[in-house]
mmCIF file of C-alpha atoms and ligand atoms in Angstrom:
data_model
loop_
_atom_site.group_PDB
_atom_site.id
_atom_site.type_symbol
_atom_site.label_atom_id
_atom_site.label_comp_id
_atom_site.label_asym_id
_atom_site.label_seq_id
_atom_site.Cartn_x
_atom_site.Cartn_y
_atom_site.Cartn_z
ATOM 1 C CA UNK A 1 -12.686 7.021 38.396
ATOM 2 C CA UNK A 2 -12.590 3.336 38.125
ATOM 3 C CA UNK A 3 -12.247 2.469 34.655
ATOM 4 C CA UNK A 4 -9.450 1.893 32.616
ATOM 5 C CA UNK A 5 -7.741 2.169 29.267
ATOM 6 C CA UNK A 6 -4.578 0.705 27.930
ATOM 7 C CA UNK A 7 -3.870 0.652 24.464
ATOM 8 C CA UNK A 8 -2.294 -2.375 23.429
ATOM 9 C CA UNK A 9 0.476 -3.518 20.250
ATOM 10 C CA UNK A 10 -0.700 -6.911 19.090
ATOM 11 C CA UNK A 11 2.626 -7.063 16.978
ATOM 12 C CA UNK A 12 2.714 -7.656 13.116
ATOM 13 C CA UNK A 13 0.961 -10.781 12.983
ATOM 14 C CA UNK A 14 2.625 -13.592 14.171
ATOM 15 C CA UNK A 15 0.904 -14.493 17.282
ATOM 16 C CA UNK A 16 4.078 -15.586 19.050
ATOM 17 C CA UNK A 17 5.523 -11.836 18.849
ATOM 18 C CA UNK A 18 2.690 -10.490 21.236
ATOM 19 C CA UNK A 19 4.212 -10.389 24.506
ATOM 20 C CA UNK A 20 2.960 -11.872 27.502
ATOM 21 C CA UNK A 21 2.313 -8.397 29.080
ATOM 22 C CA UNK A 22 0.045 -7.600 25.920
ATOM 23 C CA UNK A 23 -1.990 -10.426 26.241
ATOM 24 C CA UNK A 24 -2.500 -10.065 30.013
ATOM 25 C CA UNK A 25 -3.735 -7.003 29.161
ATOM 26 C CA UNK A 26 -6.417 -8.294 26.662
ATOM 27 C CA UNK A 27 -7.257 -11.244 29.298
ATOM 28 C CA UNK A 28 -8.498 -8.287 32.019
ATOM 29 C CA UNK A 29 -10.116 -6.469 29.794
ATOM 30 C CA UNK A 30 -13.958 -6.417 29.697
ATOM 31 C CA UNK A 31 -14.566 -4.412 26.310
ATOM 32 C CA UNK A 32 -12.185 -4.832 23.418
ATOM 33 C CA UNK A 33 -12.048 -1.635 21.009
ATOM 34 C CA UNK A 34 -10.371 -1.433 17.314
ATOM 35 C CA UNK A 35 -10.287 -1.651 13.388
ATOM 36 C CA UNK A 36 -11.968 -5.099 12.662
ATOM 37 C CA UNK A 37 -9.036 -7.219 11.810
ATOM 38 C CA UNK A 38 -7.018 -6.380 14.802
ATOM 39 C CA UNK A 39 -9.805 -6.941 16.938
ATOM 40 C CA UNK A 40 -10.401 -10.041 14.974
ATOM 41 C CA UNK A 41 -6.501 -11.332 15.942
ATOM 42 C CA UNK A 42 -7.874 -11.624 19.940
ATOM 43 C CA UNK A 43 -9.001 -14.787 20.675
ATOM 44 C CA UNK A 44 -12.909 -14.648 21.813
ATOM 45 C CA UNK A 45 -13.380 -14.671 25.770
ATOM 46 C CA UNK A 46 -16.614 -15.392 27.407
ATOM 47 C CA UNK A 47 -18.444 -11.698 28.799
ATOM 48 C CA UNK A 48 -16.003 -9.796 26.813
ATOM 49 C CA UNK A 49 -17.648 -7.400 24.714
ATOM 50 C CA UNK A 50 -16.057 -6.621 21.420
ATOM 51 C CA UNK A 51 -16.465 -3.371 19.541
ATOM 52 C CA UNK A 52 -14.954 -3.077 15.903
ATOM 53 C CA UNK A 53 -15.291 0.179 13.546
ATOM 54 C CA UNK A 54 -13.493 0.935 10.185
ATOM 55 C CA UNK A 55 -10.106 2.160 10.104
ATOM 56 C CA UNK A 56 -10.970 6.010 9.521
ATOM 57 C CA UNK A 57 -12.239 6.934 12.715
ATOM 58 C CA UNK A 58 -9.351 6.783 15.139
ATOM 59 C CA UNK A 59 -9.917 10.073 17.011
ATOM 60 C CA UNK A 60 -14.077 8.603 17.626
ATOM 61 C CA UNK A 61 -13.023 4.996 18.523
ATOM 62 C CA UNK A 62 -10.526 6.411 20.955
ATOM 63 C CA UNK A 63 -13.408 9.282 22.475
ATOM 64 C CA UNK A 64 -15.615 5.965 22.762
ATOM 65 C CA UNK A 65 -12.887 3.910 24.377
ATOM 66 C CA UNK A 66 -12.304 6.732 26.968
ATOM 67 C CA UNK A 67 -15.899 7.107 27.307
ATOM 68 C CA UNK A 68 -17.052 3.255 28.586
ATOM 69 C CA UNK A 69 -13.851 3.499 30.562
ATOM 70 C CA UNK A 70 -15.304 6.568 32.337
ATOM 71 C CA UNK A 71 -18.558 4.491 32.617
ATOM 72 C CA UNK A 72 -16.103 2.039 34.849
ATOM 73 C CA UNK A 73 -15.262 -0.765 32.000
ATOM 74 C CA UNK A 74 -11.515 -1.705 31.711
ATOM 75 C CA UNK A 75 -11.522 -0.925 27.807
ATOM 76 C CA UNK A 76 -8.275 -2.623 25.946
ATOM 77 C CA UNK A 77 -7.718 -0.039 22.692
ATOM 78 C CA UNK A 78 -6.151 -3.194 20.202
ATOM 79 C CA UNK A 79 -3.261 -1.565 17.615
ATOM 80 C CA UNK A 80 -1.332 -3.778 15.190
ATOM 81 C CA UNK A 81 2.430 -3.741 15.578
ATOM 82 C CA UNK A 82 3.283 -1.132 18.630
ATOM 83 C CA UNK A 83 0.342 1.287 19.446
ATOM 84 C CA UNK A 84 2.516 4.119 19.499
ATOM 85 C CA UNK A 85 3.803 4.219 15.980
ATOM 86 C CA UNK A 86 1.199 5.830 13.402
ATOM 87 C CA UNK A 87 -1.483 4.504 15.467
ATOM 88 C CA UNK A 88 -4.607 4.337 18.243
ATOM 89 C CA UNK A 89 -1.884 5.569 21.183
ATOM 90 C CA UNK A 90 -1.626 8.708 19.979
ATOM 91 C CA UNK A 91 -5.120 8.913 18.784
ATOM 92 C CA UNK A 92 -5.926 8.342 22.889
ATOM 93 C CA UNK A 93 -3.991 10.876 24.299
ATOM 94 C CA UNK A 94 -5.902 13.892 21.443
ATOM 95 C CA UNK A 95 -9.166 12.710 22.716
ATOM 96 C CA UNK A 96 -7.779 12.781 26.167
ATOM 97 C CA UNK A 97 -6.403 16.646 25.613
ATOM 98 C CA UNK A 98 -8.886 17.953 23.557
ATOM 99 C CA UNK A 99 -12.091 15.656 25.402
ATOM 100 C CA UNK A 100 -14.213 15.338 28.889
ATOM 101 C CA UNK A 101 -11.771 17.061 31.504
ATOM 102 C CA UNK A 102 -13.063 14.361 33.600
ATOM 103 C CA UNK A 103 -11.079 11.517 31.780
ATOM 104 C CA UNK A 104 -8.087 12.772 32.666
ATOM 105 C CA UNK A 105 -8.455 11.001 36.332
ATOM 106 C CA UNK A 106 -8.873 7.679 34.142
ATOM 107 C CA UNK A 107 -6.107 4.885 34.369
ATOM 108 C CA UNK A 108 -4.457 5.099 30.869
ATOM 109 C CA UNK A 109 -1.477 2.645 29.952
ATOM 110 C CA UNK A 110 0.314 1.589 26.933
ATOM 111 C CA UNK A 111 1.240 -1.739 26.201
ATOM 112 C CA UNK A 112 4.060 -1.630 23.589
ATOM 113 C CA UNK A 113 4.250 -4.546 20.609
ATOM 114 C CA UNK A 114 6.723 -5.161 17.878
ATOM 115 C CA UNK A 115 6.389 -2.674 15.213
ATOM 116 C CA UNK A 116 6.338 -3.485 11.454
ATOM 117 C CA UNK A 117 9.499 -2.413 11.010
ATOM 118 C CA UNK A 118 11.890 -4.390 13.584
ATOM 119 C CA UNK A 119 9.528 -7.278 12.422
ATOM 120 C CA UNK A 120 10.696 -6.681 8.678
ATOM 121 C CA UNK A 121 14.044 -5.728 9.833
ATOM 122 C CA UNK A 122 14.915 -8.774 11.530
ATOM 123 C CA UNK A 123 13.330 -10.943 8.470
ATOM 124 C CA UNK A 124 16.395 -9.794 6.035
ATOM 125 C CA UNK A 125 19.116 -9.146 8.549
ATOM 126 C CA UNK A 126 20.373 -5.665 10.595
ATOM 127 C CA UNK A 127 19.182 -3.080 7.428
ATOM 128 C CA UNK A 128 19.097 -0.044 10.589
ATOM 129 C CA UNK A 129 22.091 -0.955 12.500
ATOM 130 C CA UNK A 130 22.980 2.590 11.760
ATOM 131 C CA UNK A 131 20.850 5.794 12.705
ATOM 132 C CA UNK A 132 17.705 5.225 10.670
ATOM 133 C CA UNK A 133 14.623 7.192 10.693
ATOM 134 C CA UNK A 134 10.873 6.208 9.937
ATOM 135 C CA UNK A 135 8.139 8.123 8.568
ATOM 136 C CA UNK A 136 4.550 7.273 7.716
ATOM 137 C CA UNK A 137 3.372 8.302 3.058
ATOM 138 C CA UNK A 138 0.084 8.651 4.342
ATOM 139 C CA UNK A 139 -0.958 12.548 3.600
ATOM 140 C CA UNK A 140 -4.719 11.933 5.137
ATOM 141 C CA UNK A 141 -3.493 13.465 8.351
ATOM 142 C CA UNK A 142 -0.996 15.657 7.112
ATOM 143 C CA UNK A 143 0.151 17.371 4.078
ATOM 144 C CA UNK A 144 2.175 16.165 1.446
ATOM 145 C CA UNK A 145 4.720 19.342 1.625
ATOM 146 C CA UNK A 146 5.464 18.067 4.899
ATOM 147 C CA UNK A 147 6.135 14.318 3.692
ATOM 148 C CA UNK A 148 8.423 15.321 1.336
ATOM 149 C CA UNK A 149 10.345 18.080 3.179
ATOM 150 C CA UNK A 150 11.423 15.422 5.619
ATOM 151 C CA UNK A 151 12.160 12.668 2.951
ATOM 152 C CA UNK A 152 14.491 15.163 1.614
ATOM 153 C CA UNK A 153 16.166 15.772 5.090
ATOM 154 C CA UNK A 154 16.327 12.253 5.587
ATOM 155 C CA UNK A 155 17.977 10.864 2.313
ATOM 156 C CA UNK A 156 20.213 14.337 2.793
ATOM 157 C CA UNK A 157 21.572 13.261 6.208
ATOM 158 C CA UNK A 158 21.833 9.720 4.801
ATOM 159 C CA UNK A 159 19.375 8.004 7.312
ATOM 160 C CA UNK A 160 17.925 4.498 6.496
ATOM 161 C CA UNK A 161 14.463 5.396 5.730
ATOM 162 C CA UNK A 162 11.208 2.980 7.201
ATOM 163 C CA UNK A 163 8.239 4.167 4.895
ATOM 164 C CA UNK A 164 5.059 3.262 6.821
ATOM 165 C CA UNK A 165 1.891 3.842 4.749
ATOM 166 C CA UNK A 166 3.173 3.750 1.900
ATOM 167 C CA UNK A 167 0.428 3.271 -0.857
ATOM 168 C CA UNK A 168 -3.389 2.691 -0.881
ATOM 169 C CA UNK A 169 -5.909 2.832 -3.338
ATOM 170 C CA UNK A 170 -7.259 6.083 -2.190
ATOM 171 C CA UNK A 171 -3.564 7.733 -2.073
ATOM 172 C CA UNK A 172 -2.031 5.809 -5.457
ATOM 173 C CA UNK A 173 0.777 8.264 -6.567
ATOM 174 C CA UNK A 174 2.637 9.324 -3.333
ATOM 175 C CA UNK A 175 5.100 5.966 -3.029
ATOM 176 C CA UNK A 176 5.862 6.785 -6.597
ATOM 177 C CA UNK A 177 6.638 10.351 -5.644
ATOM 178 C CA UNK A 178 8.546 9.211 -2.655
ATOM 179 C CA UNK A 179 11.033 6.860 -4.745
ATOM 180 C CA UNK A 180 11.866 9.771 -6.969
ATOM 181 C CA UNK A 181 13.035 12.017 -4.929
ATOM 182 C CA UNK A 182 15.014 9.362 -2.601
ATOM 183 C CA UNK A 183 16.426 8.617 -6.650
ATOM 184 C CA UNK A 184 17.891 11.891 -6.717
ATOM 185 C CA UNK A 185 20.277 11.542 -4.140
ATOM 186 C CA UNK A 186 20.745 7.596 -3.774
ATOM 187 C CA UNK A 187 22.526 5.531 -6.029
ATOM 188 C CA UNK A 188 20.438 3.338 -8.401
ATOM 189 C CA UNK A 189 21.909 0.230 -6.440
ATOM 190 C CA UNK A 190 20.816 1.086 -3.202
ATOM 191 C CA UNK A 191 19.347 -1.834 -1.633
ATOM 192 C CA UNK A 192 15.290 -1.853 -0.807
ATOM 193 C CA UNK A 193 13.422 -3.649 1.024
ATOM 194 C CA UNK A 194 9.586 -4.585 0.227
ATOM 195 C CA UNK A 195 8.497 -6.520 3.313
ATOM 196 C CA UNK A 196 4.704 -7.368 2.865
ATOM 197 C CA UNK A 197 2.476 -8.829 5.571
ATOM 198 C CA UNK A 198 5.469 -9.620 7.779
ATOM 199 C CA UNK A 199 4.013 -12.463 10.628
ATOM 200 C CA UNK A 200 1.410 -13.479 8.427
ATOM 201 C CA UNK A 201 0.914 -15.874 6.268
ATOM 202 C CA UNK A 202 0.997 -14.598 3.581
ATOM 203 C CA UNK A 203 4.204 -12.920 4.311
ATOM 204 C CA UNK A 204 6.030 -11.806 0.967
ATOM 205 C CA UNK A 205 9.779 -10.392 1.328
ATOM 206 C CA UNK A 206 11.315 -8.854 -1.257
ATOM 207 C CA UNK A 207 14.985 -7.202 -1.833
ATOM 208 C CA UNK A 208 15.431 -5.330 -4.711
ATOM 209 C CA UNK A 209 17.697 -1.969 -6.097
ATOM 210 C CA UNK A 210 16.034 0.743 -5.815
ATOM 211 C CA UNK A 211 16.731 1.442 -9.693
ATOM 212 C CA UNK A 212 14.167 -1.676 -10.144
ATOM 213 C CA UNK A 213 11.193 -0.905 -7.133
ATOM 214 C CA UNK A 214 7.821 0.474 -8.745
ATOM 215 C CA UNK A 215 5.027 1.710 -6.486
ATOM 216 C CA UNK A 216 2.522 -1.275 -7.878
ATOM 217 C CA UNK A 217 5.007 -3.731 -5.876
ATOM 218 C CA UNK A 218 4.308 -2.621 -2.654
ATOM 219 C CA UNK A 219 0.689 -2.257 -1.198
ATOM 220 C CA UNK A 220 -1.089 -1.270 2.088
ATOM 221 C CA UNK A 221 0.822 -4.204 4.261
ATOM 222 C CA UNK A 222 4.063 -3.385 2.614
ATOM 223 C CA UNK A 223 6.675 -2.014 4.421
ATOM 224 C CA UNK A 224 9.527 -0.015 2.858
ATOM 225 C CA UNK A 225 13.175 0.005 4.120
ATOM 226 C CA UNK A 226 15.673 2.120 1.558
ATOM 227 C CA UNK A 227 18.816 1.574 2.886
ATOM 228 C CA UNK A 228 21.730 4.719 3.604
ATOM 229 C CA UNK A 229 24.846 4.783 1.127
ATOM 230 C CA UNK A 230 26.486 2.673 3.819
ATOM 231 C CA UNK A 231 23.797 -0.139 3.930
ATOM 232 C CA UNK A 232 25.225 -3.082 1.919
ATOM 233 C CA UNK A 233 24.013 -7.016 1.292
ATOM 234 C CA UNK A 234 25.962 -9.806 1.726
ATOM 235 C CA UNK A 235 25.369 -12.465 -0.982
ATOM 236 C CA UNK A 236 24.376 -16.173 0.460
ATOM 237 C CA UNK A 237 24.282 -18.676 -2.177
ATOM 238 C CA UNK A 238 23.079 -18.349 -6.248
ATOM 239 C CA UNK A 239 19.213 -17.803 -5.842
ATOM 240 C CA UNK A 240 18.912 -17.536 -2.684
ATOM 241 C CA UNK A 241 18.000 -13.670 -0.842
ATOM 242 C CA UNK A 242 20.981 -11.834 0.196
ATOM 243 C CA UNK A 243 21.315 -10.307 4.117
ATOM 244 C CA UNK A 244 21.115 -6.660 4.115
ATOM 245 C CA UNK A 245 22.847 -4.659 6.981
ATOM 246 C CA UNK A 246 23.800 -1.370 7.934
ATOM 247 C CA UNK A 247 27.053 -1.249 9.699
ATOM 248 C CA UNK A 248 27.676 0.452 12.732
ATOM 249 C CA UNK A 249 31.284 1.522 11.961
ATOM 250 C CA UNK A 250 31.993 3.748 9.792
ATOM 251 C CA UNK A 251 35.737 1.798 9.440
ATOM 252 C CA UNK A 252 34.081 -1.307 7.628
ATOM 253 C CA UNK A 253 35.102 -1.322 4.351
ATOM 254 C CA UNK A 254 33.942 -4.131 1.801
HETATM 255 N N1 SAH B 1 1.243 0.545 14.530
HETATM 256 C C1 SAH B 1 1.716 -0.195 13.389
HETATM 257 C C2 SAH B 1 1.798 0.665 12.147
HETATM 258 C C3 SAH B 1 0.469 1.212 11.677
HETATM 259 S S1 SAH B 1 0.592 2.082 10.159
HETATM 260 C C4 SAH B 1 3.092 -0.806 13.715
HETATM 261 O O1 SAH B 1 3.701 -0.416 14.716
HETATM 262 O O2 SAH B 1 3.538 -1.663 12.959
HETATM 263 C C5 SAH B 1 0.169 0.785 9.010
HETATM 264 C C6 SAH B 1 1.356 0.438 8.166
HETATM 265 O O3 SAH B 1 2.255 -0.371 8.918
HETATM 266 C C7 SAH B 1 1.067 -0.386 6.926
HETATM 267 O O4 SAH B 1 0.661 0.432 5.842
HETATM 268 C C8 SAH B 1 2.410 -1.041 6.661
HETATM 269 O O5 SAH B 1 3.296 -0.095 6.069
HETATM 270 C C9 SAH B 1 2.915 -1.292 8.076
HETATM 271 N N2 SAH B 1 2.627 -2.658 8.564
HETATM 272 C C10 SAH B 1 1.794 -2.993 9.569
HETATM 273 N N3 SAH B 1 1.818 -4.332 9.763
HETATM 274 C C11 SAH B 1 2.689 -4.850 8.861
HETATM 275 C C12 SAH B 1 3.173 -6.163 8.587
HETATM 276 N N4 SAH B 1 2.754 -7.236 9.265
HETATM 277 N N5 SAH B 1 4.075 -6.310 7.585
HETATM 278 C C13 SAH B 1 4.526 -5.233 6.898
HETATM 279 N N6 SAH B 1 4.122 -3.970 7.127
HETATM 280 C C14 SAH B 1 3.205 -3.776 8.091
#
């Protein structure tokens, strides 16, 4: 076969954090496939064909992408942040197991990007310089027993947690759900951080104790970062936002 696929990370936003292997990638690619605003973040190209769907339909948009790529086009699968975190990569690779035997003789690559997290990371300071662990609220692909089974692990082994997902209108109650039982374990000071459309411009970071963070702050481009017991900030000047970190050592006393 002659076609081929490679699922790309177009970063958080910020056009400046796609790498220059990404947007090769998009440059040699004769179809473009993805949910409408991604798509929407490639410049056009003359003769490249564009194909946007909704945001529901990963497993169809990736058995289409595999499918014009086994018709011989050189299809470029477009993911925000990195394509392999709660997104189209994986969505590739079930079509490819489950789909045409045939496509498995296609060219497949991945094209890593920044993911939301290091983006929001970096924004407030080092908040997983210690073992962290991230983990997507969204129950529309698996069930909420299993969401909070391993929020429980995770707060129990004290891991910074990354919440991707973490609200939407059609799943309203599970950040709220998520903060409670994280409350149960970690102190009311703990530092959070609400990083919202991180890259874009309208880019809203916010660093708060987790005695004070409601659900309603955060929404669909929000990404949540509760720090470990060990994860501290460092205050800056009266008014202004505080670093948070999470130090490596265990030794580091304030
Ligand atoms: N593949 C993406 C994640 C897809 S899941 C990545 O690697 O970043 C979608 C979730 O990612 C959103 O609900 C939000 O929690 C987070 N997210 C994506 N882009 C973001 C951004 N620019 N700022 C903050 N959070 C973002």
């Amino acid at each position: 076969m002659t076609g081929r696929i490679t699922i790309v990370g177009l970063g958080p936003g910020d056009p400046r954090w796609l790498t220059p292997a990404a947007s090769e990638a998009l440059a040699s690619a004769t179809d473009l496939v993805g949910y409408g605003p991604y798509v929407g973040r490639v410049p056009e190209q003359p003769g490249q064909r564009r194909h946007v769907s909704d945001n529901r339909v990963e497993l169809d948009r990736a058995r289409f992408a595999l499918d014009l790529a086994a018709n011989g086009a050189r299809v470029a699968v477009v993911s925000g942040g990195d394509p392999g975190v709660f997104a189209m990569a994986a969505a590739v690779f079930e079509a490819l197991e489950t789909g045409d035997p045939a496509w498995r003789g296609l060219d497949i690559h991945v094209e890593p990007g920044i993911t939301a997290m290091l983006a929001a990371a970096a924004r407030v300071g080092a908040p997983l310089g210690g073992d962290f662990c991230a983990m997507s609220l969204s129950d529309n692909l698996k069930p909420w027993e299993v969401v909070e089974k391993r929020l429980r692990a995770a707060v129990e082994a004290d891991f910074v947690v990354a919440l991707y997902n973490p609200i939407s209108s059609a799943r309203p109650w599970q950040l709220g759900a998520a903060l409670t039982i994280v409350a149960e374990t970690r102190g009311p000071d703990t530092p959070v951080i609400l990083a919202r459309a991180v890259g874009r411009p309208d880019e809203r970071i916010r660093i708060l104790a987790l005695g004070e963070v409601e659900a309603s702050l955060a929404d669909m481009s929000t990404m949540v970062i509760i720090g470990a017991s060990t994860t501290r900030r460092i205050v800056k000047g009266d008014g202004d936002t505080p670093y948070v970190y999470t130090p490596r050592s265990y030794g580091v006393r304030a």
